[in-house]
Amino acid sequence: MEGPSPPSDAQRELSELRARAYGPGPGIADDPAALARLRELEGTSDASADARAGGRADDAVADLEPVPAPSLPVPETVAAPDTPWRSLWRRATATRARRAAWGLACVVVVGSAVTVALLLMTVRPHPDATLQPTDASPNDAVIRMVASTAGEWEADVSTLRAYEPYLGMDLWYATNAWGSRCLFALQVARTIISEAHCAPAEAELFIDVSSWGDDFDQLPVDGVARIVMRDDELDVFVYDVPGAD
């Protein structure tokens, strides 16, 4: 009498898969490939295999009760101490009229500060002297002295215009070949050009005549006379520079 035939490989595989699916502690629900193989070997529908394998997994999950999150103590709100300034501010803004008064005061203060700042930006220092143009025509000595600067400034002597002298110094204005404006501080009697400078039309035009390097000793102090063209006038500002000699 022949004994039972040994199980085939497919039967052994089916038994192992069934043990994983239906035995204690099933774990096949998390293995899609093994679950698909079980369906193939059993020849059952997807719904039956899912019901047996997935149902047990759902029961295992349902047995896990959620652990409540620990409750944290709610911090108590600490009120800020009532300082004298805070109390004063509350009283000062308690009504609509008081708040409006405070707002108006702030506007006045800010407006005053802006006005002062604008004045400081626009007000110029008062000049020590203001020189006006004159109708004097340049003599030969003036023309020769200005023409001698042609290599540096290219001043056009035909545009020379005189200004009032300052402490014995003759001041002349001219334009040059590039349209720049030029100022000349001359000591005609000594044939000395104390200072000369040209600047583009859009730039400020000024010259500095010093008491120590421009052969000019008529300044009331040891320092510098800055001569600035303002529109059609010349403003002179004298700066004392002690120990400049």
GROMACS .gro file of C-alpha atoms in nm:
model
  245
    1MET     CA    1   0.000   0.000   0.000
    2GLU     CA    2   0.147   0.325  -0.105
    3GLY     CA    3   0.182   0.606   0.152
    4PRO     CA    4   0.057   0.960   0.097
    5SER     CA    5   0.247   1.151  -0.164
    6PRO     CA    6   0.471   1.427  -0.037
    7PRO     CA    7   0.328   1.777  -0.075
    8SER     CA    8   0.431   1.962  -0.382
    9ASP     CA    9   0.622   2.288  -0.375
   10ALA     CA   10   0.302   2.479  -0.446
   11GLN     CA   11   0.124   2.309  -0.157
   12ARG     CA   12   0.409   2.387   0.082
   13GLU     CA   13   0.411   2.749  -0.034
   14LEU     CA   14   0.032   2.770   0.009
   15SER     CA   15   0.056   2.632   0.363
   16GLU     CA   16   0.320   2.885   0.457
   17LEU     CA   17   0.121   3.173   0.313
   18ARG     CA   18  -0.197   3.055   0.489
   19ALA     CA   19  -0.011   3.035   0.816
   20ARG     CA   20   0.101   3.397   0.767
   21ALA     CA   21  -0.249   3.505   0.668
   22TYR     CA   22  -0.469   3.313   0.911
   23GLY     CA   23  -0.238   3.208   1.192
   24PRO     CA   24  -0.166   3.398   1.509
   25GLY     CA   25   0.000   3.734   1.457
   26PRO     CA   26  -0.073   3.764   1.083
   27GLY     CA   27   0.171   3.979   0.891
   28ILE     CA   28   0.083   3.918   0.531
   29ALA     CA   29  -0.136   4.227   0.507
   30ASP     CA   30   0.181   4.437   0.493
   31ASP     CA   31   0.333   4.222   0.213
   32PRO     CA   32   0.145   4.293  -0.114
   33ALA     CA   33   0.353   4.040  -0.311
   34ALA     CA   34   0.281   3.753  -0.065
   35LEU     CA   35  -0.089   3.842  -0.053
   36ALA     CA   36  -0.109   3.837  -0.432
   37ARG     CA   37   0.061   3.494  -0.436
   38LEU     CA   38  -0.187   3.360  -0.179
   39ARG     CA   39  -0.476   3.474  -0.396
   40GLU     CA   40  -0.322   3.301  -0.695
   41LEU     CA   41  -0.268   2.968  -0.513
   42GLU     CA   42  -0.607   2.960  -0.346
   43GLY     CA   43  -0.783   3.061  -0.660
   44THR     CA   44  -1.005   3.284  -0.453
   45SER     CA   45  -1.135   3.635  -0.520
   46ASP     CA   46  -0.952   3.941  -0.406
   47ALA     CA   47  -1.232   4.021  -0.170
   48SER     CA   48  -1.209   3.691   0.023
   49ALA     CA   49  -0.832   3.709   0.069
   50ASP     CA   50  -0.853   4.075   0.173
   51ALA     CA   51  -1.133   3.997   0.414
   52ARG     CA   52  -0.940   3.724   0.590
   53ALA     CA   53  -0.599   3.891   0.592
   54GLY     CA   54  -0.700   4.256   0.618
   55GLY     CA   55  -0.979   4.194   0.868
   56ARG     CA   56  -0.741   4.051   1.123
   57ALA     CA   57  -0.506   4.341   1.071
   58ASP     CA   58  -0.796   4.581   1.136
   59ASP     CA   59  -0.883   4.393   1.457
   60ALA     CA   60  -0.523   4.423   1.574
   61VAL     CA   61  -0.521   4.796   1.505
   62ALA     CA   62  -0.857   4.840   1.679
   63ASP     CA   63  -0.715   4.679   1.992
   64LEU     CA   64  -0.462   4.962   2.022
   65GLU     CA   65  -0.627   5.228   2.236
   66PRO     CA   66  -0.508   5.586   2.171
   67VAL     CA   67  -0.288   5.729   2.443
   68PRO     CA   68  -0.414   6.071   2.547
   69ALA     CA   69  -0.159   6.354   2.511
   70PRO     CA   70  -0.034   6.489   2.842
   71SER     CA   71  -0.200   6.813   2.939
   72LEU     CA   72   0.035   7.108   2.985
   73PRO     CA   73  -0.024   7.370   3.250
   74VAL     CA   74  -0.159   7.697   3.113
   75PRO     CA   75   0.076   7.982   3.211
   76GLU     CA   76  -0.084   8.253   3.411
   77THR     CA   77  -0.094   8.598   3.252
   78VAL     CA   78   0.110   8.841   3.456
   79ALA     CA   79  -0.012   9.197   3.429
   80ALA     CA   80   0.253   9.463   3.369
   81PRO     CA   81   0.314   9.680   3.672
   82ASP     CA   82   0.131  10.011   3.661
   83THR     CA   83   0.404  10.275   3.649
   84PRO     CA   84   0.340  10.646   3.713
   85TRP     CA   85   0.406  10.726   3.345
   86ARG     CA   86   0.158  10.457   3.230
   87SER     CA   87  -0.106  10.588   3.470
   88LEU     CA   88  -0.044  10.946   3.356
   89TRP     CA   89  -0.075  10.843   2.990
   90ARG     CA   90  -0.408  10.667   3.056
   91ARG     CA   91  -0.545  10.977   3.226
   92ALA     CA   92  -0.414  11.205   2.950
   93THR     CA   93  -0.584  10.998   2.675
   94ALA     CA   94  -0.896  10.896   2.862
   95THR     CA   95  -1.135  11.105   2.649
   96ARG     CA   96  -1.164  11.182   2.280
   97ALA     CA   97  -1.092  11.551   2.340
   98ARG     CA   98  -0.771  11.473   2.526
   99ARG     CA   99  -0.655  11.235   2.252
  100ALA     CA  100  -0.725  11.502   1.989
  101ALA     CA  101  -0.523  11.755   2.190
  102TRP     CA  102  -0.231  11.514   2.213
  103GLY     CA  103  -0.244  11.452   1.838
  104LEU     CA  104  -0.245  11.825   1.763
  105ALA     CA  105   0.050  11.879   1.995
  106CYS     CA  106   0.248  11.605   1.818
  107VAL     CA  107   0.175  11.762   1.478
  108VAL     CA  108   0.295  12.102   1.601
  109VAL     CA  109   0.617  11.958   1.745
  110VAL     CA  110   0.698  11.760   1.429
  111GLY     CA  111   0.617  12.059   1.208
  112SER     CA  112   0.843  12.286   1.411
  113ALA     CA  113   1.130  12.036   1.390
  114VAL     CA  114   1.093  12.008   1.012
  115THR     CA  115   1.084  12.387   0.974
  116VAL     CA  116   1.402  12.432   1.178
  117ALA     CA  117   1.579  12.161   0.976
  118LEU     CA  118   1.481  12.325   0.647
  119LEU     CA  119   1.603  12.664   0.770
  120LEU     CA  120   1.937  12.520   0.873
  121MET     CA  121   1.973  12.361   0.529
  122THR     CA  122   1.881  12.674   0.332
  123VAL     CA  123   2.018  12.966   0.537
  124ARG     CA  124   2.368  13.062   0.427
  125PRO     CA  125   2.628  13.223   0.652
  126HIS     CA  126   2.632  13.600   0.628
  127PRO     CA  127   2.915  13.719   0.400
  128ASP     CA  128   3.175  13.967   0.522
  129ALA     CA  129   3.131  14.163   0.200
  130THR     CA  130   2.919  14.156  -0.116
  131LEU     CA  131   3.074  14.296  -0.434
  132GLN     CA  132   2.868  14.426  -0.727
  133PRO     CA  133   2.966  14.434  -1.097
  134THR     CA  134   3.088  14.767  -1.236
  135ASP     CA  135   3.111  14.929  -1.580
  136ALA     CA  136   3.492  14.953  -1.571
  137SER     CA  137   3.669  14.840  -1.884
  138PRO     CA  138   3.990  14.634  -1.864
  139ASN     CA  139   4.306  14.828  -1.935
  140ASP     CA  140   4.606  14.687  -2.113
  141ALA     CA  141   4.764  14.559  -1.790
  142VAL     CA  142   4.453  14.359  -1.697
  143ILE     CA  143   4.423  14.214  -2.047
  144ARG     CA  144   4.790  14.108  -2.049
  145MET     CA  145   4.761  13.942  -1.704
  146VAL     CA  146   4.445  13.748  -1.792
  147ALA     CA  147   4.585  13.653  -2.134
  148SER     CA  148   4.893  13.513  -1.963
  149THR     CA  149   4.675  13.238  -1.814
  150ALA     CA  150   4.562  13.118  -2.156
  151GLY     CA  151   4.774  12.805  -2.133
  152GLU     CA  152   4.585  12.696  -1.820
  153TRP     CA  153   4.238  12.853  -1.835
  154GLU     CA  154   4.197  12.973  -2.197
  155ALA     CA  155   4.004  13.278  -2.075
  156ASP     CA  156   3.846  13.494  -2.344
  157VAL     CA  157   3.961  13.852  -2.270
  158SER     CA  158   3.675  13.992  -2.477
  159THR     CA  159   3.433  13.869  -2.207
  160LEU     CA  160   3.609  14.040  -1.913
  161ARG     CA  161   3.380  14.210  -1.662
  162ALA     CA  162   3.489  14.404  -1.354
  163TYR     CA  163   3.362  14.379  -0.997
  164GLU     CA  164   3.413  14.613  -0.705
  165PRO     CA  165   3.767  14.577  -0.564
  166TYR     CA  166   3.825  14.414  -0.227
  167LEU     CA  167   4.104  14.538   0.002
  168GLY     CA  168   4.296  14.670  -0.299
  169MET     CA  169   4.249  14.347  -0.496
  170ASP     CA  170   4.090  14.378  -0.845
  171LEU     CA  171   3.833  14.111  -0.925
  172TRP     CA  172   3.746  14.017  -1.281
  173TYR     CA  173   3.508  13.769  -1.440
  174ALA     CA  174   3.535  13.605  -1.784
  175THR     CA  175   3.434  13.293  -1.973
  176ASN     CA  176   3.674  13.060  -2.150
  177ALA     CA  177   3.690  12.861  -2.471
  178TRP     CA  178   3.485  12.573  -2.318
  179GLY     CA  179   3.204  12.791  -2.184
  180SER     CA  180   3.323  12.772  -1.824
  181ARG     CA  181   3.304  13.073  -1.589
  182CYS     CA  182   3.629  13.216  -1.448
  183LEU     CA  183   3.728  13.446  -1.163
  184PHE     CA  184   4.056  13.637  -1.137
  185ALA     CA  185   4.197  13.811  -0.827
  186LEU     CA  186   4.459  14.058  -0.956
  187GLN     CA  187   4.700  14.303  -0.796
  188VAL     CA  188   4.750  14.511  -1.109
  189ALA     CA  189   4.996  14.760  -0.961
  190ARG     CA  190   5.227  14.472  -0.861
  191THR     CA  191   5.148  14.265  -1.174
  192ILE     CA  192   5.047  13.973  -0.952
  193ILE     CA  193   4.770  13.720  -1.012
  194SER     CA  194   4.686  13.618  -0.655
  195GLU     CA  195   4.434  13.355  -0.761
  196ALA     CA  196   4.241  13.237  -1.067
  197HIS     CA  197   3.995  12.955  -1.121
  198CYS     CA  198   3.740  12.837  -1.377
  199ALA     CA  199   3.441  12.603  -1.326
  200PRO     CA  200   3.168  12.460  -1.551
  201ALA     CA  201   2.848  12.662  -1.570
  202GLU     CA  202   2.656  12.416  -1.348
  203ALA     CA  203   2.924  12.410  -1.073
  204GLU     CA  204   2.982  12.662  -0.794
  205LEU     CA  205   3.251  12.913  -0.885
  206PHE     CA  206   3.482  13.044  -0.611
  207ILE     CA  207   3.845  13.133  -0.542
  208ASP     CA  208   4.040  13.127  -0.214
  209VAL     CA  209   4.294  13.407  -0.156
  210SER     CA  210   4.517  13.335   0.142
  211SER     CA  211   4.732  13.567   0.348
  212TRP     CA  212   5.034  13.337   0.336
  213GLY     CA  213   5.069  13.200  -0.016
  214ASP     CA  214   4.909  13.440  -0.263
  215ASP     CA  215   5.125  13.751  -0.214
  216PHE     CA  216   4.832  13.923  -0.043
  217ASP     CA  217   4.877  14.078   0.301
  218GLN     CA  218   4.568  14.299   0.327
  219LEU     CA  219   4.340  14.053   0.506
  220PRO     CA  220   4.242  14.162   0.859
  221VAL     CA  221   4.336  13.816   0.990
  222ASP     CA  222   4.583  13.541   0.910
  223GLY     CA  223   4.358  13.320   0.703
  224VAL     CA  224   4.164  13.292   0.379
  225ALA     CA  225   3.919  13.510   0.189
  226ARG     CA  226   3.679  13.288  -0.005
  227ILE     CA  227   3.516  13.478  -0.293
  228VAL     CA  228   3.202  13.304  -0.421
  229MET     CA  229   2.992  13.399  -0.723
  230ARG     CA  230   2.620  13.419  -0.631
  231ASP     CA  231   2.405  13.498  -0.934
  232ASP     CA  232   2.551  13.834  -1.045
  233GLU     CA  233   2.728  13.920  -0.718
  234LEU     CA  234   3.045  13.814  -0.539
  235ASP     CA  235   3.015  13.716  -0.171
  236VAL     CA  236   3.334  13.732   0.037
  237PHE     CA  237   3.377  13.513   0.346
  238VAL     CA  238   3.685  13.569   0.563
  239TYR     CA  239   3.811  13.275   0.770
  240ASP     CA  240   4.065  13.317   1.046
  241VAL     CA  241   4.328  13.040   1.040
  242PRO     CA  242   4.564  13.102   1.335
  243GLY     CA  243   4.922  12.985   1.288
  244ALA     CA  244   4.882  12.947   0.913
  245ASP     CA  245   5.202  13.141   0.835
   0.00000   0.00000   0.00000
